[in-house]
């Protein structure tokens, strides 16, 4: 099934997801390079919401650009299998090797705004990330590794503490609370 069909078949859980799903599908119809970050208006990304087996904690990274604790994820960079992208990002950003996907189905979807910033000495203009999130379980005792080029720390947080350590109010209110609720 194509990415377009996968998103088209996704059943939104709230009004935010309904609007974002429609926005993604419309963008895909009119932009062939929606999987490439060379599209400076918007492009696809994938995130992994990683929980412990008891579903009481989530694994987060302290993101260098946003200077905040956040979920794990990255750019599609041409790959249409966004579940594979999310799993690869989880492994690269945290060192977790034995995470188990709960499902290859989309766990949530969201349109995220990205403020302009410097990356590797170049200016990246403000743009949108059309993000698909997947759910994985991992052993919280597995050794964690920081990917210093992107993150300054990796840590498991109890759900309620995860909401307190993020410094991005929009993400807390609209994304992380939704993901925590779905995880339970």
Short mmCIF file of C-alpha atoms in Angstrom, two decimals, residues 41-183:
data_model
loop_
_atom_site.label_atom_id
_atom_site.label_comp_id
_atom_site.label_asym_id
_atom_site.label_seq_id
_atom_site.Cartn_x
_atom_site.Cartn_y
_atom_site.Cartn_z
CA UNK A 41 7.58 24.38 2.38
CA UNK A 42 6.85 20.96 3.91
CA UNK A 43 8.05 17.36 3.90
CA UNK A 44 7.37 14.09 5.71
CA UNK A 45 8.97 12.96 8.93
CA UNK A 46 8.42 9.98 11.20
CA UNK A 47 8.49 9.65 14.98
CA UNK A 48 8.59 6.73 17.34
CA UNK A 49 6.64 7.01 20.59
CA UNK A 50 8.58 4.53 22.67
CA UNK A 51 7.14 3.16 25.89
CA UNK A 52 8.28 0.62 28.47
CA UNK A 53 6.47 -2.72 28.62
CA UNK A 54 4.31 -1.54 31.55
CA UNK A 55 3.34 1.54 29.53
CA UNK A 56 4.18 3.91 32.36
CA UNK A 57 7.26 5.62 30.87
CA UNK A 58 8.41 7.02 27.55
CA UNK A 59 11.89 7.33 26.09
CA UNK A 60 12.87 10.87 25.15
CA UNK A 61 15.91 12.70 23.84
CA UNK A 62 17.06 16.20 24.71
CA UNK A 63 17.01 17.77 21.25
CA UNK A 64 19.84 20.21 20.47
CA UNK A 65 17.93 22.49 18.06
CA UNK A 66 14.77 22.78 20.17
CA UNK A 67 16.61 22.68 23.51
CA UNK A 68 13.81 20.50 24.85
CA UNK A 69 13.06 16.92 25.78
CA UNK A 70 11.18 15.36 22.88
CA UNK A 71 10.13 12.14 21.21
CA UNK A 72 12.42 10.41 18.74
CA UNK A 73 12.16 10.97 15.00
CA UNK A 74 13.60 12.19 11.75
CA UNK A 75 13.16 13.02 8.09
CA UNK A 76 11.88 10.60 5.45
CA UNK A 77 14.72 11.63 3.09
CA UNK A 78 13.05 9.88 0.16
CA UNK A 79 11.88 6.76 2.03
CA UNK A 80 8.16 6.04 1.74
CA UNK A 81 8.19 3.42 4.53
CA UNK A 82 7.89 5.87 7.40
CA UNK A 83 7.55 3.09 9.97
CA UNK A 84 11.06 1.93 8.98
CA UNK A 85 12.29 5.54 9.20
CA UNK A 86 10.91 5.87 12.75
CA UNK A 87 12.51 2.58 13.83
CA UNK A 88 15.86 3.57 12.31
CA UNK A 89 15.72 6.93 14.10
CA UNK A 90 14.95 5.22 17.40
CA UNK A 91 18.03 3.02 17.02
CA UNK A 92 20.31 5.85 15.85
CA UNK A 93 19.21 8.47 18.39
CA UNK A 94 19.05 6.27 21.50
CA UNK A 95 21.10 3.13 20.90
CA UNK A 96 18.01 0.96 21.57
CA UNK A 97 18.42 -2.19 19.46
CA UNK A 98 15.61 -4.45 20.65
CA UNK A 99 12.47 -2.31 20.49
CA UNK A 100 9.33 -4.12 19.40
CA UNK A 101 6.87 -2.37 17.14
CA UNK A 102 3.40 -2.65 18.63
CA UNK A 103 2.02 -2.31 15.10
CA UNK A 104 3.13 -1.08 11.70
CA UNK A 105 -0.07 0.98 11.62
CA UNK A 106 0.10 4.74 12.17
CA UNK A 107 -0.26 5.51 15.89
CA UNK A 108 -0.96 9.21 15.32
CA UNK A 109 -0.38 11.89 12.74
CA UNK A 110 0.31 15.57 13.08
CA UNK A 111 1.47 18.64 11.19
CA UNK A 112 4.34 20.27 13.08
CA UNK A 113 5.72 23.76 12.57
CA UNK A 114 9.48 24.16 12.44
CA UNK A 115 10.99 27.58 13.08
CA UNK A 116 13.90 28.71 10.94
CA UNK A 117 17.26 27.64 12.36
CA UNK A 118 20.92 27.00 11.58
CA UNK A 119 21.92 23.42 10.78
CA UNK A 120 25.49 22.47 9.93
CA UNK A 121 26.27 26.13 9.23
CA UNK A 122 23.35 26.63 6.82
CA UNK A 123 20.07 28.46 7.31
CA UNK A 124 16.98 26.23 7.23
CA UNK A 125 13.84 28.33 6.65
CA UNK A 126 10.63 27.86 8.64
CA UNK A 127 8.57 24.98 7.24
CA UNK A 128 6.14 22.17 8.11
CA UNK A 129 6.78 18.57 9.05
CA UNK A 130 4.01 16.17 8.07
CA UNK A 131 4.70 13.63 10.77
CA UNK A 132 3.52 10.06 11.20
CA UNK A 133 4.04 8.53 14.63
CA UNK A 134 4.43 4.82 15.37
CA UNK A 135 4.39 2.98 18.70
CA UNK A 136 7.15 0.72 20.03
CA UNK A 137 7.86 -0.99 23.32
CA UNK A 138 11.40 -1.27 24.64
CA UNK A 139 13.20 -2.55 27.71
CA UNK A 140 14.04 0.45 29.88
CA UNK A 141 17.17 -1.38 31.12
CA UNK A 142 18.73 -1.53 27.66
CA UNK A 143 21.86 0.61 27.39
CA UNK A 144 21.20 4.07 25.94
CA UNK A 145 23.58 5.99 23.70
CA UNK A 146 23.43 9.73 22.91
CA UNK A 147 23.77 10.81 19.29
CA UNK A 148 25.66 14.01 20.07
CA UNK A 149 25.14 15.57 16.62
CA UNK A 150 21.42 15.88 17.39
CA UNK A 151 20.84 15.27 21.11
CA UNK A 152 22.53 15.98 24.40
CA UNK A 153 20.80 13.29 26.49
CA UNK A 154 18.55 10.21 26.33
CA UNK A 155 16.33 9.21 29.24
CA UNK A 156 13.21 7.31 30.25
CA UNK A 157 10.57 9.54 31.85
CA UNK A 158 7.38 8.58 33.70
CA UNK A 159 4.51 9.91 31.60
CA UNK A 160 3.61 12.81 33.90
CA UNK A 161 7.24 13.88 34.23
CA UNK A 162 7.64 13.74 30.44
CA UNK A 163 4.98 16.45 30.22
CA UNK A 164 6.95 18.59 32.66
CA UNK A 165 10.41 18.30 31.09
CA UNK A 166 9.39 19.34 27.57
CA UNK A 167 9.68 23.09 27.01
CA UNK A 168 7.36 23.08 23.98
CA UNK A 169 3.84 23.97 25.21
CA UNK A 170 2.15 23.15 21.88
CA UNK A 171 3.73 19.69 21.79
CA UNK A 172 2.76 18.98 25.40
CA UNK A 173 -0.84 20.06 25.02
CA UNK A 174 -1.61 18.71 21.54
CA UNK A 175 0.74 15.80 20.95
CA UNK A 176 2.34 14.29 24.05
CA UNK A 177 -0.88 14.22 26.09
CA UNK A 178 -2.62 12.52 23.15
CA UNK A 179 0.16 9.93 22.81
CA UNK A 180 0.21 9.18 26.53
CA UNK A 181 -3.54 8.67 26.59
CA UNK A 182 -3.38 6.31 23.58
CA UNK A 183 -0.50 4.38 25.11
#
